[in-house]
C-alpha positions as a printed Julia matrix, in Angstrom:
630×3 Matrix{Float64}:
  -4.58   18.15  -32.02
  -5.91   21.56  -31.01
  -8.5    19.9   -28.86
  -5.83   17.98  -27.01
  -3.92   21.2   -26.45
  -7.06   22.83  -25.09
  -7.83   19.86  -22.8
  -4.32   19.94  -21.41
  -4.56   23.65  -20.8
  -7.73   23.24  -18.82
  -6.24   20.35  -16.87
  -3.14   22.11  -15.69
  -5.0    25.36  -15.19
  -7.36   23.66  -12.77
  -4.48   22.08  -10.87
  -2.55   25.31  -10.58
  -5.63   27.26   -9.46
  -6.12   24.79   -6.62
  -2.43   24.94   -5.77
  -2.42   28.75   -5.78
  -5.51   28.91   -3.53
  -3.74   26.79   -0.92
  -0.52   28.73   -1.49
  -2.23   32.09   -0.99
  -4.22   31.01    2.08
  -1.03   29.64    3.63
   0.71   32.99    3.01
   3.45   31.27    1.07
   4.67   31.34   -2.51
   7.83   30.82   -4.45
   7.6    33.89   -6.62
   5.88   36.5    -4.46
   8.84   38.65   -3.62
  10.24   42.05   -4.4
  11.83   42.87   -7.72
  15.59   42.83   -7.93
  17.28   45.99   -6.77
  20.51   47.28   -8.15
  23.36   47.0    -5.71
  21.4    44.72   -3.37
  23.29   41.85   -1.65
  23.11   38.59   -3.6
  22.77   35.28   -1.72
  22.98   32.95   -4.73
  23.44   33.0    -8.47
  21.83   30.39  -10.76
  23.21   30.31  -14.28
  23.9    34.02  -13.95
  20.5    34.93  -12.46
  20.87   36.47   -9.02
  18.73   35.68   -5.99
  18.87   38.74   -3.77
  18.83   39.0    -0.01
  15.42   40.73    0.01
  13.95   38.06   -2.25
  15.16   35.36    0.12
  14.04   37.31    3.2
  10.53   37.7     1.82
  10.27   34.0     1.09
  11.67   33.02    4.5
   9.03   35.13    6.23
   6.21   33.6     4.17
   7.49   30.12    4.89
   7.82   30.96    8.59
   4.2    32.13    8.76
   2.98   29.09    6.83
   4.76   26.65    9.16
   3.52   28.5    12.24
  -0.06   28.37   10.93
   0.21   24.62   10.28
   1.69   23.89   13.71
  -0.9    25.9    15.63
   0.01   28.22   18.49
   3.67   28.5    17.65
   5.64   31.73   17.71
   7.08   32.11   14.17
  10.2    33.64   15.68
  10.88   30.39   17.56
  11.61   28.49   14.35
  15.22   27.68   13.44
  16.06   30.61   11.18
  19.27   29.13    9.77
  17.61   25.84    8.81
  14.58   27.63    7.38
  16.74   29.98    5.33
  18.73   27.11    3.82
  15.55   25.24    2.9
  13.89   28.26    1.3
  17.03   29.14   -0.65
  17.12   25.65   -2.16
  13.47   26.05   -3.15
  14.22   29.36   -4.88
  17.16   27.83   -6.73
  14.98   24.95   -7.92
  12.29   27.33   -9.12
  14.74   29.44  -11.09
  16.04   26.29  -12.8
  12.54   25.03  -13.66
  11.44   28.39  -15.06
  14.59   28.6   -17.16
  13.8    25.14  -18.54
  10.29   26.25  -19.51
  11.8    29.22  -21.35
  14.25   26.98  -23.21
  11.32   24.81  -24.33
   9.21   27.81  -25.36
   6.42   27.15  -22.87
   4.16   30.14  -22.36
   0.82   31.14  -20.83
  -1.49   33.84  -22.14
  -2.32   36.81  -19.93
  -5.99   36.25  -20.74
  -5.91   32.77  -19.29
  -4.24   34.06  -16.12
  -6.89   36.78  -15.74
  -9.61   34.2   -16.29
  -8.14   31.96  -13.59
  -8.13   34.87  -11.15
 -11.69   36.08  -11.74
 -13.03   32.51  -11.57
 -11.18   31.66   -8.35
 -13.83   31.04   -5.64
 -11.56   32.5    -2.95
 -11.73   35.87   -4.71
 -15.54   35.86   -5.0
 -18.39   37.35   -3.05
 -21.88   36.07   -3.89
 -20.4    34.06   -6.79
 -18.93   37.18   -8.43
 -15.33   38.36   -8.54
 -14.7    40.79   -5.68
 -11.77   43.19   -6.29
 -11.79   44.27   -2.64
 -11.49   40.7    -1.39
  -8.86   40.0    -4.03
  -6.68   42.92   -2.9
  -7.2    42.09    0.78
  -6.14   38.46    0.43
  -3.16   39.39   -1.72
  -2.07   42.04    0.74
  -2.18   39.55    3.59
  -0.02   37.17    1.58
   2.53   39.82    0.64
   1.38   40.03   -2.99
   0.43   42.82   -5.33
  -1.89   42.04   -8.28
   1.12   42.24  -10.6
   3.31   39.89   -8.52
   0.42   37.46   -8.04
  -0.29   37.3   -11.77
   3.39   36.71  -12.43
   3.43   33.99   -9.77
   0.38   32.31  -11.28
   1.79   32.44  -14.81
   5.13   31.02  -13.66
   3.37   28.21  -11.81
   1.32   27.43  -14.94
   4.53   27.12  -16.93
   6.12   24.75  -14.41
   3.02   22.53  -14.39
   3.05   22.64  -18.21
   6.6    21.31  -18.07
   5.56   18.57  -15.66
   2.6    17.62  -17.85
   4.71   17.64  -21.03
   7.31   15.3   -19.54
   4.62   13.18  -17.91
   3.0    12.45  -21.29
   6.16   11.0   -22.84
   6.43    7.56  -21.16
   5.6     4.46  -23.16
   4.46    1.51  -21.07
   4.74   -2.08  -22.32
   2.25   -4.85  -21.59
   4.9    -6.67  -19.52
   5.37   -3.61  -17.32
   1.61   -3.36  -16.77
   1.4    -7.09  -15.99
   4.22   -6.83  -13.45
   2.61   -3.81  -11.85
  -0.73   -5.64  -11.67
   1.03   -8.52   -9.93
   2.39   -6.15   -7.28
  -0.41   -3.62   -6.87
  -3.21   -6.18   -6.83
  -1.27   -8.53   -4.55
  -3.05   -9.76   -1.41
  -1.67  -11.49    1.67
  -3.06  -13.95    4.19
  -1.91  -13.71    7.8
  -2.86  -14.12   11.44
  -1.94  -12.12   14.51
  -2.18  -12.04   18.3
  -2.6    -8.68   20.07
  -1.26   -8.04   23.57
  -3.03   -4.98   24.99
  -1.34   -3.16   27.93
  -4.66   -1.58   28.87
  -6.15   -5.03   29.49
  -3.08   -6.33   31.3
  -2.97   -3.2    33.51
  -5.98   -4.46   35.49
  -3.84   -7.33   36.76
  -0.84   -5.17   37.67
  -0.22   -4.05   41.27
   1.08   -0.54   41.98
   2.22    0.16   45.57
   1.51    3.47   47.28
   5.23    3.91   47.75
   5.7     3.75   43.98
   3.09    6.47   43.52
   4.77    8.66   46.13
   8.24    8.1    44.67
   6.99    8.95   41.19
   5.42   12.17   42.46
   8.45   13.24   44.48
  10.85   12.53   41.62
   9.01   14.96   39.33
   8.68   18.28   41.16
   7.92   20.22   37.97
   5.05   17.99   36.83
   1.36   17.96   37.81
   1.1    21.75   37.72
  -2.03   23.85   37.34
  -1.93   26.32   34.46
  -1.25   29.99   35.0
  -4.21   32.23   34.17
  -4.56   35.99   33.74
  -7.5    38.41   33.68
  -7.06   41.26   31.2
  -8.2    44.62   30.0
  -7.32   45.41   26.41
  -7.82   47.86   23.58
  -8.19   46.7    20.01
  -7.66   48.68   16.82
  -8.85   47.15   13.52
  -8.8    48.17    9.87
 -12.42   47.08    9.56
 -13.54   49.51   12.27
 -11.4    52.32   10.85
 -13.2    52.01    7.5
 -16.14   53.78    9.21
 -13.94   56.48   10.72
 -15.46   59.98   10.12
 -12.09   61.29    8.99
 -12.19   59.11    5.87
 -13.83   60.79    2.89
 -14.34   59.39   -0.61
 -14.89   61.71   -3.59
 -16.85   60.99   -6.77
 -13.64   61.27   -8.78
 -12.0    58.62   -6.61
 -15.03   56.35   -6.99
 -15.01   56.65  -10.77
 -11.25   56.22  -11.0
 -11.29   53.04   -8.89
 -14.26   51.68  -10.84
 -12.5    52.24  -14.17
  -9.32   50.65  -12.85
 -11.19   47.58  -11.65
 -13.05   47.28  -14.92
  -9.87   47.64  -16.95
  -7.88   45.19  -14.83
 -10.55   42.54  -14.67
 -12.71   43.17  -17.7
 -15.28   40.58  -18.68
 -13.59   37.61  -20.3
 -15.47   36.82  -23.47
 -15.67   33.19  -24.49
 -16.31   31.84  -27.96
 -17.74   28.52  -29.02
 -16.06   27.26  -32.19
 -15.72   24.15  -34.32
 -13.08   23.35  -36.91
 -11.96   20.96  -39.62
  -8.23   20.26  -39.7
  -6.25   18.92  -42.63
  -2.63   18.08  -41.87
   0.28   19.07  -44.08
   2.61   16.12  -44.61
   4.54   14.12  -47.2
   1.31   13.17  -48.92
  -0.32   16.63  -48.88
   1.33   20.0   -49.49
   0.14   23.19  -47.83
  -1.35   24.45  -51.1
  -3.22   21.17  -51.57
  -4.59   21.41  -48.04
  -5.72   25.0   -48.65
  -7.48   23.93  -51.84
  -9.26   21.07  -50.05
 -10.35   23.4   -47.24
 -11.73   25.91  -49.77
 -13.71   23.09  -51.38
 -15.1    22.04  -47.99
 -16.12   25.66  -47.3
 -18.07   25.79  -50.55
 -19.89   22.6   -49.61
 -20.84   24.13  -46.25
 -22.05   27.33  -47.92
 -24.06   25.18  -50.32
 -25.96   23.72  -47.38
 -24.03   20.66  -46.22
 -23.61   20.13  -42.48
 -20.31   21.46  -41.11
 -20.49   18.89  -38.34
 -20.92   15.94  -40.72
 -18.07   17.17  -42.92
 -15.87   17.48  -39.81
 -16.66   13.91  -38.77
 -15.81   12.66  -42.25
 -12.82   14.86  -43.14
 -11.16   16.4   -40.07
  -7.82   14.95  -39.04
  -7.95   16.26  -35.48
  -8.57   13.09  -33.43
  -9.61   15.12  -30.43
 -12.58   16.86  -32.04
 -13.49   15.08  -35.3
 -15.85   12.6   -33.64
 -17.84   15.48  -32.1
 -18.22   17.33  -35.39
 -15.12   19.48  -34.82
 -16.61   21.0   -31.66
 -14.0    22.79  -29.51
 -16.44   24.05  -26.88
 -16.21   27.49  -25.29
 -12.7    28.93  -25.19
 -11.12   32.11  -23.83
  -8.89   34.33  -25.89
  -5.35   33.03  -25.9
  -6.3    29.37  -25.49
  -5.02   28.42  -28.96
  -2.12   29.32  -31.22
  -2.22   32.99  -32.35
  -3.33   32.41  -35.96
  -6.24   30.26  -34.89
  -7.09   32.55  -31.99
  -7.08   35.7   -34.13
  -9.38   34.08  -36.67
 -11.92   32.99  -34.04
 -11.99   36.48  -32.51
 -12.47   38.17  -35.9
 -15.65   36.25  -36.72
 -19.34   36.68  -35.96
 -21.6    33.79  -34.91
 -22.45   31.67  -37.96
 -19.39   32.77  -39.96
 -17.23   30.25  -41.79
 -13.58   31.25  -42.08
 -11.23   31.17  -45.02
  -8.42   28.59  -44.76
  -6.34   29.29  -41.62
  -2.76   28.01  -41.62
  -1.12   27.05  -38.31
   1.71   24.79  -37.21
  -0.82   21.94  -37.03
  -2.07   22.23  -40.59
  -4.88   24.08  -42.39
  -8.21   24.77  -40.66
 -11.74   25.65  -41.6
 -13.41   27.34  -38.62
 -17.05   27.86  -37.78
 -18.0    30.28  -34.99
 -21.09   28.93  -33.25
 -21.72   31.29  -30.31
 -20.25   34.19  -28.34
 -20.68   34.31  -24.58
 -19.67   37.4   -22.62
 -20.12   38.4   -19.01
 -20.88   42.11  -18.77
 -19.15   44.13  -16.09
 -21.63   45.78  -13.67
 -22.37   49.49  -14.09
 -20.9    52.11  -11.8
 -24.18   52.46   -9.93
 -24.36   48.7    -9.44
 -20.79   48.65   -8.13
 -20.84   51.98   -6.27
 -21.36   50.54   -2.78
 -18.63   47.96   -3.34
 -16.22   50.53   -4.79
 -16.85   52.92   -1.89
 -16.19   50.08    0.56
 -12.98   49.26   -1.3
 -11.79   52.87   -1.21
 -12.65   53.26    2.45
 -10.83   50.02    3.2
  -7.75   51.24    1.29
  -7.75   54.54    3.16
  -8.38   52.73    6.43
  -5.28   50.63    5.81
  -3.24   53.81    5.41
  -4.84   55.38    8.49
  -4.29   52.16   10.43
  -0.51   52.47   10.23
  -0.63   55.95   11.77
  -3.11   54.9    14.46
  -1.0    51.89   15.45
   1.95   54.21   15.96
  -0.22   56.54   18.07
  -1.6    53.63   20.11
   1.88   52.31   20.83
   3.01   55.73   22.04
  -0.09   56.25   24.2
   0.07   52.88   25.99
   3.79   53.48   26.61
   3.34   57.04   27.9
   0.55   55.99   30.3
   1.79   52.5    31.19
  -0.53   51.77   34.11
  -3.94   52.28   32.47
  -5.55   51.95   29.02
  -8.38   54.46   29.24
  -6.24   57.38   28.08
  -5.26   55.57   24.89
  -8.81   54.35   24.34
 -10.32   57.83   24.73
  -7.75   59.44   22.44
  -8.43   56.99   19.62
 -12.14   56.4    20.16
 -11.71   52.81   21.29
 -13.42   50.75   23.97
 -11.57   49.12   26.87
 -12.58   45.46   26.72
 -12.12   42.69   29.3
 -11.13   39.03   29.15
 -11.17   36.66   32.13
  -9.2    33.51   32.9
  -6.93   33.5    29.84
  -4.81   30.34   29.7
  -2.34   29.34   27.06
  -4.0    25.97   26.42
  -7.51   27.34   25.93
  -6.89   30.73   24.27
  -9.0    31.54   21.21
  -9.38   34.25   18.6
  -6.47   36.7    18.36
  -5.36   35.68   21.86
  -4.48   32.23   20.52
  -1.6    33.87   18.67
   1.71   33.16   20.39
   2.81   36.79   20.15
  -0.21   38.06   22.06
  -0.02   35.24   24.59
   3.62   36.06   25.22
   2.69   39.69   25.74
  -0.13   38.81   28.16
   2.15   36.62   30.29
   5.25   38.8    30.0
   7.15   40.16   32.99
   6.16   43.74   32.12
   2.45   42.86   32.23
   2.34   40.27   35.05
   5.1    41.45   37.41
   5.48   45.16   36.67
   1.76   45.55   35.88
   2.46   47.74   32.83
   0.54   47.88   29.59
   1.97   45.59   26.94
   3.5    47.05   23.83
   1.15   46.9    20.86
   0.97   43.53   19.08
   0.29   44.27   15.39
  -1.33   41.57   13.22
  -1.39   43.69   10.07
  -5.1    44.5    10.18
  -5.6    44.32   13.96
  -3.51   45.74   16.83
  -3.97   44.97   20.54
  -2.45   46.16   23.8
  -3.27   44.4    27.09
  -2.87   45.02   30.82
  -3.38   42.63   33.72
  -6.24   42.95   36.2
  -5.76   39.59   37.91
  -3.23   36.75   37.91
  -3.21   33.15   39.17
   0.23   31.54   38.93
   0.85   27.89   38.12
   0.88   25.72   41.25
   1.71   22.13   41.87
  -1.32   19.89   42.42
  -1.33   17.85   45.64
  -0.41   14.17   45.73
  -3.98   13.36   46.77
  -5.31   15.05   43.62
  -2.97   13.25   41.24
  -2.45    9.83   42.87
  -5.06    8.07   40.71
  -3.55    9.61   37.58
  -0.06    8.45   38.6
  -1.28    4.98   39.55
  -2.92    4.53   36.14
   0.21    5.72   34.35
   2.46    3.35   36.31
   0.1     0.43   35.74
   0.15    1.01   31.96
   3.92    1.34   32.04
   4.31   -1.99   33.84
   1.68   -3.63   31.64
   3.56   -2.51   28.49
   6.64   -4.36   29.7
   4.55   -7.48   30.41
   2.86   -7.24   26.99
   6.22   -7.08   25.2
   7.58  -10.02   27.21
   4.55  -12.16   26.42
   4.66  -11.21   22.75
   8.36  -12.01   22.57
   7.83  -15.49   24.03
   4.89  -16.12   21.68
   7.04  -15.09   18.68
   9.8   -17.5    19.77
   7.3   -20.37   19.89
   5.85  -19.47   16.47
   9.3   -19.42   14.85
  10.2   -22.65   16.63
   7.25  -24.39   14.95
   4.95  -24.87   17.94
   1.29  -25.39   17.07
  -0.46  -22.06   16.67
  -3.61  -23.35   18.34
  -1.57  -24.56   21.31
   0.16  -21.18   21.61
  -3.16  -19.35   21.64
  -4.72  -21.8    24.13
  -1.79  -21.48   26.51
  -2.17  -17.69   26.43
  -5.95  -17.79   26.66
  -6.15  -15.82   23.41
  -7.41  -16.27   19.84
  -5.59  -15.65   16.58
  -7.12  -12.94   14.41
  -7.08  -14.49   10.91
  -7.24  -12.29    7.8
  -7.21  -13.43    4.16
  -6.91  -11.55    0.91
  -5.77   -8.31    2.54
  -4.63   -5.52    0.19
  -2.01   -2.88    0.9
  -4.58   -0.1     1.1
  -6.94   -1.81    3.56
  -8.32    0.55    6.21
  -9.87   -1.86    8.73
  -6.61   -3.22   10.17
  -3.99   -1.27   12.11
  -1.63    0.2     9.49
   1.48   -0.85   11.45
   0.34   -4.47   11.11
  -0.48   -4.11    7.4
   2.87   -2.45    6.67
   4.73   -5.19    8.53
   2.83   -7.92    6.68
   3.76   -6.49    3.26
   7.41   -6.12    4.27
   7.78   -9.78    5.27
   9.31  -12.24    2.77
   7.23  -14.98    1.21
   6.74  -17.97    3.54
   7.72  -21.49    2.48
   6.94  -24.98    3.69
  10.03  -25.25    5.84
  10.08  -21.84    7.49
   7.46  -19.71    9.18
   7.58  -15.97    8.63
   6.58  -13.87   11.64
   7.38  -10.58   13.33
   6.59   -8.58   16.48
   4.91   -5.22   15.72
   4.17   -2.13   17.82
   0.72   -1.02   16.69
  -0.46    2.56   16.32
  -2.8     2.09   19.31
  -0.05    1.08   21.78
  -0.54   -2.66   21.6
   2.11   -5.27   20.77
   1.21   -7.81   18.08
   2.77  -11.03   16.85
   2.07  -11.26   13.11
   2.48  -14.5    11.11
   2.36  -14.37    7.3
   0.78  -17.51    5.78
   0.42  -16.77    2.05
   1.22  -14.23   -0.67
  -1.27  -14.06   -3.55
  -0.02  -12.2    -6.64
  -2.44  -10.04   -8.58
  -3.99  -11.63  -11.67
  -3.74   -9.42  -14.75
  -6.1   -11.71  -16.61
  -8.83  -11.13  -14.02
  -8.81   -7.36  -14.59
 -11.5    -5.74  -16.72
 -10.52   -3.64  -19.73
 -11.31   -0.52  -17.73
  -9.12   -1.73  -14.83
  -6.28   -2.44  -17.24
  -6.57    1.0   -18.8
  -6.57    2.62  -15.35
  -3.54    0.59  -14.29
  -1.71    1.49  -17.49
  -2.4     5.19  -16.84
  -1.14    4.82  -13.27
   2.1     3.25  -14.47
   2.53    6.0   -17.07
   2.08    8.66  -14.39
   4.54    6.89  -12.13
   7.16    6.68  -14.86
   6.35   10.24  -15.94
   7.06   11.47  -12.43
  10.34    9.59  -12.39
  11.31   11.08  -15.76
  10.44   14.58  -14.59
  12.65   14.07  -11.53
  15.42   12.76  -13.77
  15.07   15.81  -16.04
  15.26   18.14  -13.08
  18.27   16.38  -11.6
  20.09   16.61  -14.94
  19.25   20.32  -15.23
  20.47   20.92  -11.7
  23.65   18.89  -12.25
  24.54   20.96  -15.33
  23.65   24.29  -13.73
  26.08   26.84  -12.39
  24.92   27.44   -8.81
  26.93   29.78   -6.63
  25.86   30.36   -3.02
  27.31   33.38   -1.26
């Protein structure tokens, strides 16, 4: 029982850690927003809990940055703000409802487990050790503080706990598993003809007049790309960390060290085993306590704790392994059990411990603790952290100075560079399609190609990335120009040939499909077209060696019968047109599955039903909720 609880904890902890790594790297999270402020505008109320304007604004910005990062060189400001705001608000409402449900069910996560998840997160490590500097840096970039991140992580744990709890409830019958085996293990036999425009294009004629007409009809196409040569100055937090104006005192070093050690102290783990006797209609609590005391005396008299656990323990999760619970962190179990384990020394045998699961006899096997490095061992890292923190503060002031300097002397950058100790750097032939590094960011590209920079030849205003700020000025510009007809005629001719060939391919496929459905001999059809049918048998839904458009079409077709052929025309993912004819549907055979396959299939069905039940639970919670949008 306890073992199962511990296994579940580790399972959802691992899932949430992975989810939070992705969430942090994507600069997005549901709960990383400012605390509520009195008198602040409210955008929605969920069962009396307000969602404030600043909370929504923070989430919208994180979502905007995440989408922009996923889509590549996209200006976050170009996204549809109204649509984004509505979507994020619905997400916040859903999260409030789910967290309220976890509270109603009494789901909770220990602070120790949250701390352990943080210090063991690879994204927060340097040389396989937790790095407070890296931790703070990543959180800062994602709009988190350590407190808000820990709250976010704990809330996410609770929601996954809820999902796991609901997901474990389904009961699957043998008939359901058999039906699922029939569908999931189903295979289909079929044949298809592929009409490839690329092959047909070689037989298509394109007149010069068509090429000329195509070119003339599209005056804005076939353009070269504008390019700009730049000078720029760059201010970074990393460089400022070495600024001579930054000083770090011994008191500051010690204070930061103590804070880091207190916040992320070593997480001791304990290896325990136990014997559990349940309290039920056949055994009272006092009887269970008496039996546990008797078992303790037998252990003290020399009998093996492990053998007694195998013979007597009623915890199905650990009895077979001699009651072994493995290494656990503080807070992993119910408080009474947890307190007992942490009050013992290795080799100790506890008195009877009463919990909601029954009465336990506990043996502490081993204590494992990771010691926090000494101040001298951490000094260099702490100094770097302090200098980085001060550099971040200095950075804000320097960005303001840089912006004023490039504005006051708009036709050169050397004045600003000299005043702030920066170098004037150069970049040649910058194009939007091939930009890299910070210049791949849409904001900086827009600045480099802006009217102020290109036409007026002024310095750009400073583009601030949070830890890096850049101002640019133009030293050379090559505008976009239309390429000559001679240069692009082959390109146009190829495009027109493919376009014509696509029409021919669809016409040929359509006629072939008509003949198949009319009952003409398939061999005759192929011979007349000078083609061969591609025949496939026993194909599963998840096959990877056939175009997915064809596979999807095959599994959407109805079963064929003796009197009617079943066929369809399909546009493939590679631009071809195929005529697909289904010849047989072969249901999966439950009897042919191994015991392991059956167990796996049963688990899959349980997860599927569990997901449906979780969705049903959420929909019922949402339907009963009082949601007011303002």
